[in-house]
mmCIF file of N, CA and C in Angstrom:
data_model
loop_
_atom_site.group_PDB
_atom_site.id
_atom_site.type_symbol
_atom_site.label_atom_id
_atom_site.label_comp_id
_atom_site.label_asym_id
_atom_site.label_seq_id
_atom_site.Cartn_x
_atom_site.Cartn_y
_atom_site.Cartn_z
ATOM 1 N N UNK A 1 12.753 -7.860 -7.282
ATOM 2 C CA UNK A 1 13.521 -6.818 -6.615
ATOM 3 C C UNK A 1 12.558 -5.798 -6.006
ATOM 4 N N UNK A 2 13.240 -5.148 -4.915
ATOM 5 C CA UNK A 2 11.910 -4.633 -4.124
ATOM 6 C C UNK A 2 11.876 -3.258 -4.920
ATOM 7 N N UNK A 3 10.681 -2.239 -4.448
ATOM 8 C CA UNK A 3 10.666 -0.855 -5.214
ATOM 9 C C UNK A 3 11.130 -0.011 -4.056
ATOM 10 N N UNK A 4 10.406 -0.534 -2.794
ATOM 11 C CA UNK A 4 10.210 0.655 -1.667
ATOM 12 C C UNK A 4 12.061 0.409 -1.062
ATOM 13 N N UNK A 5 12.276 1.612 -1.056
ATOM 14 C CA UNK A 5 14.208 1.398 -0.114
ATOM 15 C C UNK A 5 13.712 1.480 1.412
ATOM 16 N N UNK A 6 14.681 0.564 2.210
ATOM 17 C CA UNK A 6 14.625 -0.164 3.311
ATOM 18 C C UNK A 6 14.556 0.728 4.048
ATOM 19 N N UNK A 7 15.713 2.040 4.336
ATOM 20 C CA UNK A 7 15.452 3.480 5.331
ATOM 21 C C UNK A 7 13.857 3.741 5.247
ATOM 22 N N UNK A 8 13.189 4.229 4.009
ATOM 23 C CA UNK A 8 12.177 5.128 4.451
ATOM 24 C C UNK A 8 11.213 3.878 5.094
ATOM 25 N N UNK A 9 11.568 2.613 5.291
ATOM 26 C CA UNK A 9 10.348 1.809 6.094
ATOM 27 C C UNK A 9 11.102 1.778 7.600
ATOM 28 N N UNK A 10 12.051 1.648 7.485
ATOM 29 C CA UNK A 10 12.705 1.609 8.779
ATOM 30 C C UNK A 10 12.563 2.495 9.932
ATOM 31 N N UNK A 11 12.498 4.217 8.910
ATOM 32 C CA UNK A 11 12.205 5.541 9.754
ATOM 33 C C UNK A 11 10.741 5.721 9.611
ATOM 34 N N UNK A 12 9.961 4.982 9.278
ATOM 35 C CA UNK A 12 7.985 4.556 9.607
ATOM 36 C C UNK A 12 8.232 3.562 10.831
ATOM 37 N N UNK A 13 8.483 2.741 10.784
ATOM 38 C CA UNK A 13 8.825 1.853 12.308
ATOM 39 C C UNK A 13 8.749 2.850 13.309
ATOM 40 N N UNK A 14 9.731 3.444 13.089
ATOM 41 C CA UNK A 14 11.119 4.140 14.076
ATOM 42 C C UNK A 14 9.478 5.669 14.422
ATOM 43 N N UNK A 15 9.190 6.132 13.343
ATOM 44 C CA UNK A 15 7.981 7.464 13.440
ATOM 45 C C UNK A 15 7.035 6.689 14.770
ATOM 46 N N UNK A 16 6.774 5.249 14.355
ATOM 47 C CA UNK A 16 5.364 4.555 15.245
ATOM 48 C C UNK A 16 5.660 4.593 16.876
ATOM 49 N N UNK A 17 7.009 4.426 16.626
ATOM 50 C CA UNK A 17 7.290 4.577 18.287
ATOM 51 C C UNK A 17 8.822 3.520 18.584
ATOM 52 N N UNK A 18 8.951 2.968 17.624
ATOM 53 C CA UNK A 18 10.371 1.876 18.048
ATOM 54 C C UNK A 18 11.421 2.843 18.287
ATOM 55 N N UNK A 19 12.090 1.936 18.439
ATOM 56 C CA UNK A 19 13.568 2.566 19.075
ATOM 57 C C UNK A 19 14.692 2.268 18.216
ATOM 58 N N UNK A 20 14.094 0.793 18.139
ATOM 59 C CA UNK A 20 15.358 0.352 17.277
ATOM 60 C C UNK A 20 14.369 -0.519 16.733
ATOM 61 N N UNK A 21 15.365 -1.184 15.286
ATOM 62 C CA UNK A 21 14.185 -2.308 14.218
ATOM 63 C C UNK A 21 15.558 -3.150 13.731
ATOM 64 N N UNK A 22 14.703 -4.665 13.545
ATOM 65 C CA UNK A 22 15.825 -4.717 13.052
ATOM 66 C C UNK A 22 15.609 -5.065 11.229
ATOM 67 N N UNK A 23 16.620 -5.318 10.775
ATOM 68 C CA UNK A 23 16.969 -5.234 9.124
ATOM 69 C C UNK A 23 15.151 -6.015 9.001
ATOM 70 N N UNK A 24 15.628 -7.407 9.631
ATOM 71 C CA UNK A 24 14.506 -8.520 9.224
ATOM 72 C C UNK A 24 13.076 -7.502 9.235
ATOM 73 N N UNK A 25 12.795 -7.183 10.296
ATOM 74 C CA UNK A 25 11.509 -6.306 10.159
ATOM 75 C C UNK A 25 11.138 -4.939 9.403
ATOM 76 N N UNK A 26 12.113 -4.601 9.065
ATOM 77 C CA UNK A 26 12.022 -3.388 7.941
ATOM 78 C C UNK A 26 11.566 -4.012 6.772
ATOM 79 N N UNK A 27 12.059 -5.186 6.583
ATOM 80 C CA UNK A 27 11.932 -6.005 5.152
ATOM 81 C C UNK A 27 10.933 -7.086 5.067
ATOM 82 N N UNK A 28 9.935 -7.012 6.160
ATOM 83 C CA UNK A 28 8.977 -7.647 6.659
ATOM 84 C C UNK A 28 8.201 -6.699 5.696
ATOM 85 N N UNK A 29 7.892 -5.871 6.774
ATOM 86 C CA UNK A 29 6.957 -4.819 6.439
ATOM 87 C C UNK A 29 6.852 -4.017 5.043
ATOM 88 N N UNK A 30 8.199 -3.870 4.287
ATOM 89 C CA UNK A 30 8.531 -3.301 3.060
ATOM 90 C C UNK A 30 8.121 -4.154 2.084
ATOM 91 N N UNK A 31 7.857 -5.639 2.491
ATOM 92 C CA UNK A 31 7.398 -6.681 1.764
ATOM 93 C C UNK A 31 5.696 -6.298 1.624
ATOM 94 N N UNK A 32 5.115 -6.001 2.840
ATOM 95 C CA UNK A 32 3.779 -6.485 3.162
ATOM 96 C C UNK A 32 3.337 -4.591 2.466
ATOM 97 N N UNK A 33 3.776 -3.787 2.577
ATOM 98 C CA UNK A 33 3.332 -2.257 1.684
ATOM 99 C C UNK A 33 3.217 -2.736 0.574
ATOM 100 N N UNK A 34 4.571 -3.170 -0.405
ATOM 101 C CA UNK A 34 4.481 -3.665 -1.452
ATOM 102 C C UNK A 34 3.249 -3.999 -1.898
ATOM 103 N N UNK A 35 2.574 -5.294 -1.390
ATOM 104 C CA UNK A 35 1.696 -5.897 -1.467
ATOM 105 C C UNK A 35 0.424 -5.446 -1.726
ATOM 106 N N UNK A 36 0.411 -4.888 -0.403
ATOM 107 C CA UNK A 36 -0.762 -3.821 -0.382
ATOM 108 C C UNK A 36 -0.998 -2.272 -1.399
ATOM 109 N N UNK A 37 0.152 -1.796 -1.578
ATOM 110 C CA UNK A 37 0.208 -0.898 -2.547
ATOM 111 C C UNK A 37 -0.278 -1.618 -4.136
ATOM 112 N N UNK A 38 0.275 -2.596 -4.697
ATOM 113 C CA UNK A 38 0.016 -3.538 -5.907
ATOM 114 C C UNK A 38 -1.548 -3.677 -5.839
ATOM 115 N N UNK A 39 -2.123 -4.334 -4.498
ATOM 116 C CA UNK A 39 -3.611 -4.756 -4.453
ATOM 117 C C UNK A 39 -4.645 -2.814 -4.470
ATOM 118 N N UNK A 40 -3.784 -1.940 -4.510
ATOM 119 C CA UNK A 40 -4.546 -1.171 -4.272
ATOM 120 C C UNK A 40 -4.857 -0.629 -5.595
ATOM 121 N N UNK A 41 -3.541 -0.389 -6.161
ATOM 122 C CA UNK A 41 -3.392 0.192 -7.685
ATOM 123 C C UNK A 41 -3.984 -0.695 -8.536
ATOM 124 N N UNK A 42 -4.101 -1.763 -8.377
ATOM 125 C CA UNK A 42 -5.308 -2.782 -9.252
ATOM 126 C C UNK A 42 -6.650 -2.436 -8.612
ATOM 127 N N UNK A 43 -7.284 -2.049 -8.152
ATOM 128 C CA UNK A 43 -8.162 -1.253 -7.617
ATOM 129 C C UNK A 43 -8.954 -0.541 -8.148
ATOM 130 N N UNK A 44 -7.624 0.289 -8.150
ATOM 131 C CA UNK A 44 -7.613 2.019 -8.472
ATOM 132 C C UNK A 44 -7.347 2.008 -10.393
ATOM 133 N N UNK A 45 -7.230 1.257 -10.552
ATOM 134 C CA UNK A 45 -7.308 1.058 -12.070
ATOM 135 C C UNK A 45 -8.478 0.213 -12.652
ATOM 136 N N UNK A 46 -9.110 -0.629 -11.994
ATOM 137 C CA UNK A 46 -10.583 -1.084 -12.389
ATOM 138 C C UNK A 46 -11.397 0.137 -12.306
ATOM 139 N N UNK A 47 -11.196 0.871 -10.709
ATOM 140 C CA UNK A 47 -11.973 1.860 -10.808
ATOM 141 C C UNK A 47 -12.388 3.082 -11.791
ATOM 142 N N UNK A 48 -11.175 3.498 -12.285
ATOM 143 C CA UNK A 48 -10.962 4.306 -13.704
ATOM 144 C C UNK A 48 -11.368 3.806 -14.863
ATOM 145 N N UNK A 49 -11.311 2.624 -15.257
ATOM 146 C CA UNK A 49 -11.681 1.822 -16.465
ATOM 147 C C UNK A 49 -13.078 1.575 -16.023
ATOM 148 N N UNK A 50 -13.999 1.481 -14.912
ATOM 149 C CA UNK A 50 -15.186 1.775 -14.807
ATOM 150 C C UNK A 50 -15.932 2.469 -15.198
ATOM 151 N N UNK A 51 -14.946 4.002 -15.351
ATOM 152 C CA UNK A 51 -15.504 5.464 -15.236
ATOM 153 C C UNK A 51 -14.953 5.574 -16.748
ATOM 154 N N UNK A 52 -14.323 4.810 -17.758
ATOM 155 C CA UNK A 52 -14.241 4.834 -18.849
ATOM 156 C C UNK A 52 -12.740 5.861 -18.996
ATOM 157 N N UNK A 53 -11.927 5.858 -18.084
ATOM 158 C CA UNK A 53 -10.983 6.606 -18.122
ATOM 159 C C UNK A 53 -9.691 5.986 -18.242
ATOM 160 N N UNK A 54 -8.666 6.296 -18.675
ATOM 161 C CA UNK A 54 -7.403 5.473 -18.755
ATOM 162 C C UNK A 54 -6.295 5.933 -17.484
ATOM 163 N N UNK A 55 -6.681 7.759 -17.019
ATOM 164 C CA UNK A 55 -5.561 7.469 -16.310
ATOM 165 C C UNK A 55 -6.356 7.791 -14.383
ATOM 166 N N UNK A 56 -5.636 6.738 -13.825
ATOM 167 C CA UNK A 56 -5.912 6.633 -12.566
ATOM 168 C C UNK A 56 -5.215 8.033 -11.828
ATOM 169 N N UNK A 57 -6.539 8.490 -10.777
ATOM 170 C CA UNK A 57 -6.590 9.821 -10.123
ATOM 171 C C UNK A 57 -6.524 9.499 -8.572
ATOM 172 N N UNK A 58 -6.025 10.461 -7.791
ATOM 173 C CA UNK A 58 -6.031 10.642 -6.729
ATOM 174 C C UNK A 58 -7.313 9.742 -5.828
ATOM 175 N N UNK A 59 -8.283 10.122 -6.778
ATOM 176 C CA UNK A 59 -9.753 10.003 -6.186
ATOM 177 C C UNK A 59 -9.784 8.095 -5.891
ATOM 178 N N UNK A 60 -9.342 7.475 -7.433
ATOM 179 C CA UNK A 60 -9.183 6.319 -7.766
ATOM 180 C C UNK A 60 -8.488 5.298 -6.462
ATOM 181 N N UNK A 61 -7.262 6.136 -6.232
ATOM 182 C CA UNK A 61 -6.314 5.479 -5.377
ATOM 183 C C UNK A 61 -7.258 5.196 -3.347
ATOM 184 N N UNK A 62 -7.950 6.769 -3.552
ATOM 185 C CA UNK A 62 -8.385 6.931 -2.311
ATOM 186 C C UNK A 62 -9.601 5.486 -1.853
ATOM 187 N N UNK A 63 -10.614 5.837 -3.164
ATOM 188 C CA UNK A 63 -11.150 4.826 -2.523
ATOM 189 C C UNK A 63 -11.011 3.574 -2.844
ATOM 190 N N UNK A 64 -9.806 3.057 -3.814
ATOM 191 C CA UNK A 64 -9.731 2.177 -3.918
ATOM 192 C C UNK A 64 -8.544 1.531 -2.355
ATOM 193 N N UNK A 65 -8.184 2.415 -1.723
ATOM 194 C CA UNK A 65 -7.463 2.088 -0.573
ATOM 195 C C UNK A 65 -8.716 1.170 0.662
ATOM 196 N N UNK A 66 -9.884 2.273 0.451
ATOM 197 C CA UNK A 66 -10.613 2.374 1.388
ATOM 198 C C UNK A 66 -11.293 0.994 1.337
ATOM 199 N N UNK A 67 -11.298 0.724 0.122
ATOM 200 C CA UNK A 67 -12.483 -0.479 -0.234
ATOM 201 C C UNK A 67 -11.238 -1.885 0.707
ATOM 202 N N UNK A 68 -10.097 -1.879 -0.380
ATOM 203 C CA UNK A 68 -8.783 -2.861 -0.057
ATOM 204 C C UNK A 68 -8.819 -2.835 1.914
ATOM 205 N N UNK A 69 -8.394 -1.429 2.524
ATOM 206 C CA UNK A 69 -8.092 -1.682 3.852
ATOM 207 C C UNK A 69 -9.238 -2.910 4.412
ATOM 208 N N UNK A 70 -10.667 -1.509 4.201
ATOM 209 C CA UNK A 70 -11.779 -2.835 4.647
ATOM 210 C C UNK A 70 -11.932 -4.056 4.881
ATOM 211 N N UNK A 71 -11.484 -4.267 3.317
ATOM 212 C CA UNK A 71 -11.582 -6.272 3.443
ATOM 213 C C UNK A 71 -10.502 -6.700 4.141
ATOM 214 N N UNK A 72 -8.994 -5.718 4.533
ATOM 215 C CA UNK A 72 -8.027 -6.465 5.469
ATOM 216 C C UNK A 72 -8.366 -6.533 6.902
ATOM 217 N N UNK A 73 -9.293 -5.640 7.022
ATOM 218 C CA UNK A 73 -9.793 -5.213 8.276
ATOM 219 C C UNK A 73 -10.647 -6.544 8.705
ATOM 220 N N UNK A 74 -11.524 -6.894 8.278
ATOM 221 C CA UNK A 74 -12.443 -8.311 8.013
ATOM 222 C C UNK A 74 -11.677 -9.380 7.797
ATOM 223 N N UNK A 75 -11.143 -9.346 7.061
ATOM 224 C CA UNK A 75 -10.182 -10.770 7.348
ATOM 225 C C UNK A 75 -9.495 -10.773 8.155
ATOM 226 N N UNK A 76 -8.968 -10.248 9.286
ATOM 227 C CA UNK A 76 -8.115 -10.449 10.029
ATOM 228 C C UNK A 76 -8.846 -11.370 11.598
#
């Protein structure tokens, strides 16, 4: 079951410049955050357990985004 609700991806579409979206692509994309949010917070939680810490920080999330985007950036 998904976490993210379908409006707030729909009105990110809609912010980028669309006009209109339809269901299928809201739930495209709400799929593919998901994803990426999961790969980040595993990340961002090695990173903390690195630093000998249990709870994951702002800092954690940031560069564990930065490291994750990168390699999507390269694989593409």
């Amino acid at each position: 079951m998904p976490e993210l609700p379908l409006a707030p991806v729909d009105r990110l579409i809609r912010k980028a410049g669309a006009s209109r979206v339809s269901e299928s692509a809201a739930e495209a994309l709400r799929e593919i955050l998901e994803e990426i949010a999961i790969e980040i917070s595993r990340e961002a939680i090695e990173l903390a357990n690195h630093a000998d810490r249990k709870t994951v920080t702002d800092e954690d999330i940031k560069l564990a985004a930065k490291r994750i985007l990168r390699a999507v950036r390269y694989a593409v």
